[in-house]
Short mmCIF file of C-alpha atoms in Angstrom, two decimals:
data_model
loop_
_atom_site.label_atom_id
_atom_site.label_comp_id
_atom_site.label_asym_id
_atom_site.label_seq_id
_atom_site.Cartn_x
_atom_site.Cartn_y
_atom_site.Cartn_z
CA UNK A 1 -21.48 -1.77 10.48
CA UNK A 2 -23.51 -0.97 7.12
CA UNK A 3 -23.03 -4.24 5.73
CA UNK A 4 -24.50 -5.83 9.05
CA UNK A 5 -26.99 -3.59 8.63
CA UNK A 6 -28.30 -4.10 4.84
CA UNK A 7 -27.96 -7.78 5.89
CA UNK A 8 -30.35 -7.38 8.47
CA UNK A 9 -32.66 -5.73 6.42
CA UNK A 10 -32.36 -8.51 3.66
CA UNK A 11 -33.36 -10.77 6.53
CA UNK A 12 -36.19 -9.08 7.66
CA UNK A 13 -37.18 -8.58 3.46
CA UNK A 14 -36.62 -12.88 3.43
CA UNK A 15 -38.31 -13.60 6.20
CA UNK A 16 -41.03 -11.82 5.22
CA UNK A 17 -41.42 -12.82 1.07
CA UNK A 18 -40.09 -16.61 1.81
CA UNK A 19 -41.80 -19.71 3.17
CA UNK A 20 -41.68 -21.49 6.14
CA UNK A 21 -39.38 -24.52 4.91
CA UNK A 22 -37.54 -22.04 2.81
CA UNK A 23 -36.51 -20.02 5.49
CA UNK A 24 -35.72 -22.96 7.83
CA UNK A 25 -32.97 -23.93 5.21
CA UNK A 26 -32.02 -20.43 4.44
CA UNK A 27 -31.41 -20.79 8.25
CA UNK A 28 -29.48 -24.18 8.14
CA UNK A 29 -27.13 -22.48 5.82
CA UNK A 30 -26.73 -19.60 7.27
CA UNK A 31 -25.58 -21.69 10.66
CA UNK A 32 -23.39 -24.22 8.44
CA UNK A 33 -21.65 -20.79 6.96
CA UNK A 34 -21.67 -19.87 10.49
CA UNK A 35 -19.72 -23.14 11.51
CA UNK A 36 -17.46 -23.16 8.50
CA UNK A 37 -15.70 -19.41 9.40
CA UNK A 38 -15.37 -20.53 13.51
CA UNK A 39 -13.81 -23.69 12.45
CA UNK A 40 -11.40 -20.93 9.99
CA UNK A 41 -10.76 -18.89 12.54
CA UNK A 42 -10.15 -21.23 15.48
CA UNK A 43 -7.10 -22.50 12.76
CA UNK A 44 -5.72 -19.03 12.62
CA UNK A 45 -5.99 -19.08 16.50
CA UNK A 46 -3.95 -21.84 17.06
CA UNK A 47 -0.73 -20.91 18.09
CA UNK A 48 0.78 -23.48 17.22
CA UNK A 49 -0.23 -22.93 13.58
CA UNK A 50 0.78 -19.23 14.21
CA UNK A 51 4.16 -20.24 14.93
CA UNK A 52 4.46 -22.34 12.05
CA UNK A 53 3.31 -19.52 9.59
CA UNK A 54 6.33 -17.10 11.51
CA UNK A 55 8.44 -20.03 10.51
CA UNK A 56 7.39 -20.11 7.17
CA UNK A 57 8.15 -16.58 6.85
CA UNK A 58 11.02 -16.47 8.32
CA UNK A 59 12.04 -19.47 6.20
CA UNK A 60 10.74 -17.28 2.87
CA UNK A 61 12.81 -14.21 3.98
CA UNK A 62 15.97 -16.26 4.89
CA UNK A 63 15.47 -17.45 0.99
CA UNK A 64 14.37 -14.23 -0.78
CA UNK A 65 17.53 -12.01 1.31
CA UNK A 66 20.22 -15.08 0.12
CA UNK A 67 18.70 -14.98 -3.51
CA UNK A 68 19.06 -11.10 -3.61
CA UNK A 69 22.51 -11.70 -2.26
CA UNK A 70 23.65 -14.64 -4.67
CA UNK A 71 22.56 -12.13 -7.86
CA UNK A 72 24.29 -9.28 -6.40
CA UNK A 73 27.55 -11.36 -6.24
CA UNK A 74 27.05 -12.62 -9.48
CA UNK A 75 26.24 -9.30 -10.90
CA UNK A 76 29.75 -7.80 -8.74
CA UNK A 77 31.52 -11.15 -10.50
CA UNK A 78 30.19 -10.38 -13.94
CA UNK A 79 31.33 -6.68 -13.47
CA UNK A 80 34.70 -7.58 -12.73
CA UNK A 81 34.85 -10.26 -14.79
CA UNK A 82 33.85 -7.91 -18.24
CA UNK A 83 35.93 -5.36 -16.28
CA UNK A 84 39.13 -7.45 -16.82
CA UNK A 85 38.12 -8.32 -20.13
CA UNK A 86 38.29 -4.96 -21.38
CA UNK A 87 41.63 -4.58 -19.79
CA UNK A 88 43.51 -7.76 -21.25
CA UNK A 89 41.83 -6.72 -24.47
CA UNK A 90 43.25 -3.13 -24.44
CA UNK A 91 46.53 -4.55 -23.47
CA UNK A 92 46.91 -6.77 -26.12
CA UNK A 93 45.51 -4.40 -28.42
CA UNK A 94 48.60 -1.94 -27.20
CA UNK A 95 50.98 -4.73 -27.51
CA UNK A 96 49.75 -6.03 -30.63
CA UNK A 97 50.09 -2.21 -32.22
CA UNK A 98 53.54 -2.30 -31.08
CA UNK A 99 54.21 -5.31 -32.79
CA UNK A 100 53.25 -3.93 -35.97
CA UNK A 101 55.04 -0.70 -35.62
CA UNK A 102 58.19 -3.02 -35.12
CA UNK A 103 57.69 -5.05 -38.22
CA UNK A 104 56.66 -1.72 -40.21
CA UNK A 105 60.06 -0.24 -39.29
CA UNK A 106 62.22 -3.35 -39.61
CA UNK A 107 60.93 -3.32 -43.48
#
C-alpha cells in the first residue's frame, strides 16, 4: 500500500514538473508496462500452463528422489564393498601369518 502510495505522489510531482508531450509518453509507457504484466499474468493463469509447470515438478522431484536414491545405493554398495575388503584382507593376512609360522618351525 506505501509503494502505491509514493508512486502516486511521484505522479502527482511528474505531472506537475513535466510537459505536456512528456507526460503523454510517460503515459504511453506506463500503459505498455501496464499491457506487458496482464499479458504475464494471463500466462500464469492459464491452466493449462499451470498443469504443465505441476508436471514439470513432478517430473523434477521424480528425478531429484531417484538421484538421492541411486547415491544412497552406491554409497550402501561402496560400504559393503570396502567392508569385504577389509575382511578378505584380514583373512589373508591371518592365513598368510600362519604360513610363516609353519615355515619358521619347519626350519
Amino acid at each position: 500500500m506505501k509503494e502505491f502510495e509514493r508512486l502516486l505522489n511521484l505522479l502527482q510531482v511528474f505531472k506537475k514538473t513535466l510537459s505536456e508531450e512528456d507526460w503523454s509518453n510517460r503515459c504511453k509507457e506506463i500503459k505498455s508496462k501496464e499491457e506487458e504484466i496482464i499479458m504475464l499474468l494471463s500466462k500464469y493463469e492459464n491452466p493449462e500452463y499451470f498443469l504443465a509447470v505441476q508436471r514439470a515438478v513432478k517430473k523434477c522431484i521424480k528425478k531429484r528422489t531417484y538421484r538421492k536414491r541411486k547415491k544412497r545405493e552406491c554409497q550402501e554398495m561402496k560400504k559393503v564393498s570396502k567392508a569385504f575388503r577389509e575382511r578378505e584382507h584380514r583373512r589373508i593376512d591371518l592365513w598368510l601369518e600362519k604360513m610363516k609360522e609353519q615355515v619358521e618351525k619347519t626350519r
